[in-house]
PDB file of C-alpha atoms in Angstrom:
ATOM      1  CA  ALA A  30      84.810-218.247-163.687  1.00 92.00           C
ATOM      2  CA  ALA A  31      82.004-216.535-161.782  1.00 94.00           C
ATOM      3  CA  VAL A  32      81.892-213.038-160.280  1.00 94.00           C
ATOM      4  CA  LEU A  33      80.816-213.382-156.649  1.00 94.00           C
ATOM      5  CA  ALA A  34      81.172-209.732-155.602  1.00 93.00           C
ATOM      6  CA  GLU A  35      82.012-206.775-157.820  1.00 91.00           C
ATOM      7  CA  ARG A  36      83.914-204.632-155.311  1.00 84.00           C
ATOM      8  CA  ASP A  37      85.078-203.948-151.759  1.00 84.00           C
ATOM      9  CA  PRO A  38      86.617-206.478-152.366  1.00 95.00           C
ATOM     10  CA  ALA A  39      85.928-207.922-155.810  1.00 95.00           C
ATOM     11  CA  LEU A  40      85.655-211.715-155.499  1.00 97.00           C
ATOM     12  CA  LEU A  41      85.774-214.346-158.226  1.00 96.00           C
ATOM     13  CA  PHE A  42      85.516-218.107-158.281  1.00 96.00           C
ATOM     14  CA  THR A  43      87.847-219.541-160.934  1.00 95.00           C
ATOM     15  CA  ILE A  44      89.000-222.906-162.192  1.00 93.00           C
ATOM     16  CA  ILE A  45      92.444-222.686-163.770  1.00 94.00           C
ATOM     17  CA  ARG A  46      94.029-225.225-166.080  1.00 93.00           C
ATOM     18  CA  ILE A  47      97.742-225.940-166.046  1.00 94.00           C
ATOM     19  CA  THR A  48      99.417-227.889-168.833  1.00 96.00           C
ATOM     20  CA  TYR A  49     102.824-229.316-167.962  1.00 94.00           C
ATOM     21  CA  ALA A  50     105.776-229.775-170.339  1.00 95.00           C
ATOM     22  CA  ASP A  51     104.864-233.471-170.777  1.00 95.00           C
ATOM     23  CA  TRP A  52     101.306-232.386-171.812  1.00 93.00           C
ATOM     24  CA  ARG A  53      99.645-233.589-168.625  1.00 94.00           C
ATOM     25  CA  MET A  54      96.818-231.248-167.726  1.00 93.00           C
ATOM     26  CA  ARG A  55      95.490-230.463-164.250  1.00 94.00           C
ATOM     27  CA  ARG A  56      92.663-228.177-163.092  1.00 93.00           C
ATOM     28  CA  TYR A  57      92.701-226.286-159.812  1.00 94.00           C
ATOM     29  CA  ALA A  58      90.112-224.247-157.913  1.00 94.00           C
ATOM     30  CA  LEU A  59      91.535-220.781-157.298  1.00 95.00           C
ATOM     31  CA  PRO A  60      89.161-218.200-155.828  1.00 96.00           C
ATOM     32  CA  LEU A  61      90.548-214.721-156.475  1.00 97.00           C
ATOM     33  CA  GLY A  62      90.153-211.350-154.827  1.00 96.00           C
ATOM     34  CA  LEU A  63      90.988-207.781-155.804  1.00 96.00           C
ATOM     35  CA  ARG A  64      91.605-205.018-153.262  1.00 95.00           C
ATOM     36  CA  ALA A  65      93.175-201.585-153.487  1.00 93.00           C
ATOM     37  CA  VAL A  66      96.963-201.381-153.102  1.00 93.00           C
ATOM     38  CA  GLY A  67      97.702-200.504-149.495  1.00 91.00           C
ATOM     39  CA  ASP A  68      94.899-202.658-148.085  1.00 92.00           C
ATOM     40  CA  THR A  69      95.911-204.262-144.790  1.00 93.00           C
ATOM     41  CA  LEU A  70      95.126-207.754-146.130  1.00 92.00           C
ATOM     42  CA  ALA A  71      98.544-207.681-147.824  1.00 91.00           C
ATOM     43  CA  GLU A  72     100.161-207.466-144.371  1.00 92.00           C
ATOM     44  CA  ARG A  73      97.783-209.936-142.681  1.00 90.00           C
ATOM     45  CA  ALA A  74      98.004-212.632-145.400  1.00 91.00           C
ATOM     46  CA  PRO A  75     101.224-212.085-147.399  1.00 92.00           C
ATOM     47  CA  ALA A  76     101.420-215.737-148.500  1.00 91.00           C
ATOM     48  CA  PHE A  77      98.140-215.321-150.427  1.00 94.00           C
ATOM     49  CA  MET A  78      99.247-212.308-152.518  1.00 95.00           C
ATOM     50  CA  ILE A  79      99.726-213.027-156.244  1.00 96.00           C
ATOM     51  CA  ALA A  80     100.430-209.725-158.031  1.00 95.00           C
ATOM     52  CA  THR A  81      99.835-205.991-158.152  1.00 94.00           C
ATOM     53  CA  LEU A  82      97.778-204.937-161.164  1.00 93.00           C
ATOM     54  CA  PRO A  83      98.077-201.347-162.398  1.00 91.00           C
ATOM     55  CA  ASP A  84      94.938-199.244-162.804  1.00 86.00           C
ATOM     56  CA  ASP A  85      93.927-195.559-162.798  1.00 85.00           C
ATOM     57  CA  SER A  86      93.401-195.471-159.031  1.00 83.00           C
ATOM     58  CA  GLY A  87      96.813-196.619-157.806  1.00 84.00           C
ATOM     59  CA  GLY A  88      96.655-200.342-158.507  1.00 90.00           C
ATOM     60  CA  ARG A  89      94.861-203.431-157.248  1.00 93.00           C
ATOM     61  CA  LEU A  90      96.152-206.395-155.291  1.00 95.00           C
ATOM     62  CA  LEU A  91      95.334-209.739-156.905  1.00 96.00           C
ATOM     63  CA  TYR A  92      95.311-212.506-154.326  1.00 96.00           C
ATOM     64  CA  ASP A  93      94.152-216.037-153.496  1.00 95.00           C
ATOM     65  CA  ALA A  94      90.827-215.284-151.812  1.00 96.00           C
ATOM     66  CA  LEU A  95      91.143-218.148-149.322  1.00 94.00           C
ATOM     67  CA  GLY A  96      93.386-215.786-147.364  1.00 93.00           C
ATOM     68  CA  ASP A  97      90.533-213.262-147.121  1.00 95.00           C
ATOM     69  CA  PRO A  98      87.928-213.687-144.347  1.00 94.00           C
ATOM     70  CA  VAL A  99      85.396-211.829-146.534  1.00 94.00           C
ATOM     71  CA  TYR A 100      85.565-214.592-149.196  1.00 95.00           C
ATOM     72  CA  VAL A 101      85.545-217.414-146.636  1.00 94.00           C
ATOM     73  CA  GLN A 102      82.474-215.934-144.945  1.00 93.00           C
ATOM     74  CA  TRP A 103      80.795-215.521-148.355  1.00 94.00           C
ATOM     75  CA  LEU A 104      81.498-219.215-149.056  1.00 94.00           C
ATOM     76  CA  TRP A 105      80.214-220.171-145.608  1.00 92.00           C
ATOM     77  CA  ARG A 106      76.910-218.340-146.209  1.00 92.00           C
ATOM     78  CA  ALA A 107      76.578-219.961-149.660  1.00 94.00           C
ATOM     79  CA  ILE A 108      77.017-223.385-148.029  1.00 93.00           C
ATOM     80  CA  ARG A 109      74.673-222.634-145.126  1.00 92.00           C
ATOM     81  CA  ASP A 110      71.988-221.267-147.490  1.00 93.00           C
ATOM     82  CA  GLU A 111      72.535-224.095-150.041  1.00 95.00           C
ATOM     83  CA  ARG A 112      73.132-221.758-152.970  1.00 96.00           C
ATOM     84  CA  THR A 113      73.733-222.747-156.576  1.00 96.00           C
ATOM     85  CA  ILE A 114      76.159-220.482-158.458  1.00 95.00           C
ATOM     86  CA  GLN A 115      76.349-220.504-162.253  1.00 94.00           C
ATOM     87  CA  THR A 116      79.861-220.179-163.716  1.00 93.00           C
ATOM     88  CA  SER A 117      80.919-219.655-167.311  1.00 90.00           C
ATOM     89  CA  HIS A 118      81.337-223.430-167.833  1.00 90.00           C
ATOM     90  CA  GLY A 119      79.528-225.135-164.978  1.00 93.00           C
ATOM     91  CA  VAL A 120      77.677-224.871-161.696  1.00 95.00           C
ATOM     92  CA  LEU A 121      78.738-224.741-158.046  1.00 95.00           C
ATOM     93  CA  HIS A 122      76.327-226.651-155.802  1.00 96.00           C
ATOM     94  CA  CYS A 123      76.526-225.839-152.092  1.00 95.00           C
ATOM     95  CA  ALA A 124      74.525-228.246-149.925  1.00 92.00           C
ATOM     96  CA  ARG A 125      74.053-229.561-146.428  1.00 90.00           C
ATOM     97  CA  THR A 126      74.407-233.321-146.087  1.00 85.00           C
ATOM     98  CA  GLY A 127      71.520-233.758-143.655  1.00 78.00           C
ATOM     99  CA  VAL A 128      73.805-234.498-140.698  1.00 78.00           C
ATOM    100  CA  GLU A 129      72.959-232.327-137.672  1.00 81.00           C
ATOM    101  CA  GLY A 130      75.504-229.839-136.363  1.00 77.00           C
ATOM    102  CA  LEU A 131      75.918-227.100-138.987  1.00 80.00           C
ATOM    103  CA  GLU A 132      75.836-223.803-137.090  1.00 77.00           C
ATOM    104  CA  ASP A 133      73.484-221.052-138.228  1.00 79.00           C
ATOM    105  CA  VAL A 134      75.860-218.128-137.735  1.00 79.00           C
ATOM    106  CA  ASP A 135      76.178-215.367-140.333  1.00 77.00           C
ATOM    107  CA  SER A 136      79.882-214.470-140.203  1.00 77.00           C
ATOM    108  CA  PRO A 137      82.011-216.826-138.095  1.00 81.00           C
ATOM    109  CA  TRP A 138      85.541-215.729-137.377  1.00 84.00           C
ATOM    110  CA  VAL A 139      88.072-217.265-139.744  1.00 87.00           C
ATOM    111  CA  ARG A 140      91.527-218.721-139.177  1.00 88.00           C
ATOM    112  CA  VAL A 141      93.524-220.397-141.937  1.00 86.00           C
ATOM    113  CA  LEU A 142      95.351-223.402-140.508  1.00 83.00           C
ATOM    114  CA  THR A 143      99.021-223.642-141.397  1.00 75.00           C
ATOM    115  CA  VAL A 144      99.314-227.419-141.598  1.00 70.00           C
ATOM    116  CA  GLU A 145     101.291-228.656-144.571  1.00 63.00           C
ATOM    117  CA  GLN A 146      98.923-230.152-147.143  1.00 70.00           C
ATOM    118  CA  SER A 147      97.743-229.765-150.733  1.00 78.00           C
ATOM    119  CA  ASN A 148      94.358-228.309-149.705  1.00 88.00           C
ATOM    120  CA  THR A 149      93.505-225.256-147.617  1.00 90.00           C
ATOM    121  CA  SER A 150      92.034-225.873-144.159  1.00 89.00           C
ATOM    122  CA  ILE A 151      90.116-223.158-142.345  1.00 91.00           C
ATOM    123  CA  GLU A 152      88.709-222.962-138.839  1.00 90.00           C
ATOM    124  CA  LEU A 153      85.248-221.323-138.782  1.00 88.00           C
ATOM    125  CA  GLY A 154      84.402-220.058-135.333  1.00 86.00           C
ATOM    126  CA  ASP A 155      84.975-222.464-132.474  1.00 83.00           C
ATOM    127  CA  THR A 156      83.179-225.491-133.832  1.00 84.00           C
ATOM    128  CA  MET A 157      83.503-225.845-137.621  1.00 89.00           C
ATOM    129  CA  PHE A 158      86.251-226.811-140.039  1.00 89.00           C
ATOM    130  CA  LEU A 159      86.201-226.037-143.773  1.00 91.00           C
ATOM    131  CA  LYS A 160      88.485-227.933-146.133  1.00 92.00           C
ATOM    132  CA  HIS A 161      88.854-226.282-149.541  1.00 93.00           C
ATOM    133  CA  ILE A 162      90.055-228.846-152.072  1.00 92.00           C
ATOM    134  CA  ARG A 163      92.438-227.328-154.613  1.00 91.00           C
ATOM    135  CA  ARG A 164      92.709-229.965-157.322  1.00 92.00           C
ATOM    136  CA  VAL A 165      89.512-230.344-159.360  1.00 92.00           C
ATOM    137  CA  GLU A 166      88.950-234.056-159.977  1.00 91.00           C
ATOM    138  CA  PRO A 167      85.530-235.110-161.301  1.00 89.00           C
ATOM    139  CA  GLY A 168      84.034-238.235-159.814  1.00 85.00           C
ATOM    140  CA  PRO A 169      83.454-239.648-156.359  1.00 80.00           C
ATOM    141  CA  SER A 170      85.582-238.396-153.482  1.00 81.00           C
ATOM    142  CA  HIS A 171      86.970-241.209-151.334  1.00 82.00           C
ATOM    143  CA  GLU A 172      86.923-238.917-148.305  1.00 79.00           C
ATOM    144  CA  LEU A 173      83.273-237.929-148.765  1.00 80.00           C
ATOM    145  CA  GLU A 174      82.147-241.469-149.611  1.00 84.00           C
ATOM    146  CA  MET A 175      83.932-242.926-146.581  1.00 85.00           C
ATOM    147  CA  ALA A 176      82.550-240.287-144.183  1.00 81.00           C
ATOM    148  CA  GLN A 177      79.010-240.698-145.537  1.00 79.00           C
ATOM    149  CA  ALA A 178      79.161-244.507-145.389  1.00 84.00           C
ATOM    150  CA  LEU A 179      80.457-244.477-141.813  1.00 86.00           C
ATOM    151  CA  ALA A 180      77.789-241.951-140.752  1.00 79.00           C
ATOM    152  CA  THR A 181      75.059-244.041-142.410  1.00 81.00           C
ATOM    153  CA  ALA A 182      76.338-247.125-140.573  1.00 87.00           C
ATOM    154  CA  GLY A 183      76.114-245.258-137.268  1.00 84.00           C
ATOM    155  CA  PHE A 184      79.885-245.065-136.674  1.00 86.00           C
ATOM    156  CA  ALA A 185      80.370-242.198-134.215  1.00 81.00           C
ATOM    157  CA  HIS A 186      84.186-242.029-134.071  1.00 81.00           C
ATOM    158  CA  ILE A 187      84.763-239.787-137.084  1.00 80.00           C
ATOM    159  CA  ALA A 188      83.966-236.143-137.739  1.00 81.00           C
ATOM    160  CA  PRO A 189      80.929-236.308-140.066  1.00 83.00           C
ATOM    161  CA  VAL A 190      80.625-234.201-143.212  1.00 88.00           C
ATOM    162  CA  LEU A 191      78.007-231.525-142.467  1.00 89.00           C
ATOM    163  CA  ALA A 192      78.017-229.836-145.906  1.00 91.00           C
ATOM    164  CA  ASP A 193      79.874-229.866-149.200  1.00 92.00           C
ATOM    165  CA  VAL A 194      80.489-227.870-152.366  1.00 95.00           C
ATOM    166  CA  LEU A 195      80.538-229.653-155.728  1.00 94.00           C
ATOM    167  CA  TYR A 196      81.526-228.236-159.111  1.00 95.00           C
ATOM    168  CA  GLU A 197      79.698-229.747-162.085  1.00 94.00           C
ATOM    169  CA  THR A 198      80.024-229.244-165.838  1.00 92.00           C
ATOM    170  CA  PRO A 199      77.694-230.659-168.522  1.00 92.00           C
ATOM    171  CA  ASP A 200      80.337-233.152-169.676  1.00 91.00           C
ATOM    172  CA  SER A 201      81.714-234.501-166.389  1.00 89.00           C
ATOM    173  CA  GLU A 202      80.757-235.898-163.020  1.00 91.00           C
ATOM    174  CA  PRO A 203      80.636-233.487-160.051  1.00 93.00           C
ATOM    175  CA  ALA A 204      84.002-232.622-158.512  1.00 94.00           C
ATOM    176  CA  PRO A 205      84.154-231.986-154.747  1.00 93.00           C
ATOM    177  CA  LEU A 206      85.636-228.556-153.917  1.00 94.00           C
ATOM    178  CA  ALA A 207      84.905-228.057-150.221  1.00 94.00           C
ATOM    179  CA  LEU A 208      83.520-229.812-147.186  1.00 92.00           C
ATOM    180  CA  VAL A 209      82.520-228.687-143.710  1.00 92.00           C
ATOM    181  CA  GLN A 210      83.019-230.859-140.633  1.00 89.00           C
ATOM    182  CA  PRO A 211      82.903-230.291-136.882  1.00 87.00           C
ATOM    183  CA  TYR A 212      86.189-228.863-135.634  1.00 82.00           C
ATOM    184  CA  LEU A 213      87.748-230.973-132.912  1.00 71.00           C
ATOM    185  CA  ARG A 214      89.938-228.361-131.240  1.00 66.00           C
ATOM    186  CA  ASN A 215      92.083-230.645-129.067  1.00 62.00           C
ATOM    187  CA  SER A 216      92.382-233.515-131.529  1.00 60.00           C
ATOM    188  CA  THR A 217      95.592-234.844-133.035  1.00 61.00           C
ATOM    189  CA  ASP A 218      96.440-234.175-136.670  1.00 62.00           C
ATOM    190  CA  GLY A 219      95.632-237.432-138.495  1.00 65.00           C
ATOM    191  CA  TRP A 220      98.747-237.412-140.680  1.00 64.00           C
ATOM    192  CA  ALA A 221     101.048-236.773-137.706  1.00 70.00           C
ATOM    193  CA  LEU A 222      99.302-239.555-135.789  1.00 70.00           C
ATOM    194  CA  ALA A 223      99.742-241.973-138.707  1.00 74.00           C
ATOM    195  CA  LEU A 224     103.451-241.133-138.971  1.00 78.00           C
ATOM    196  CA  THR A 225     103.893-241.638-135.231  1.00 80.00           C
TER     197      THR A 225
END
């Protein structure tokens, strides 16, 4: 875990571990937020609410921070500024890939896309797309490797990776957690196209 902001709202980056009944273990990236009970975020992003925690001031909402524009904009600035964030067990590395096109805006508007998938996809402003990968899997990412190889080869018919976020611990290879690509507003969803 790492505390990203202490209040208004409180924001945390966490990696959670789930052990299944057959003893398989999986790790997931779950950024968390805390806001006062009654905050309008509960109405704007009900699917991201996790629990209400009691406290002396009327309670706090615990929620998946990917539903909160404040967290997404914090993550965007960390990526744009290429920050390194120390966690209790590892390090988050936010970096540009060197491909041109990453906008230098401070707080782009945020819209969580509702496509059905295992990751969370977010539109940043009019021109950028952030994919937050949920499952933490150390080692090379096929998606990142393919996009980088195609860009290096000069292939122009794919949205290039403009920036990424990797999580690294002392005893494992980096695990990709997020990537930023140009947002192609009128494009077809790749999975729907493949099914068609």
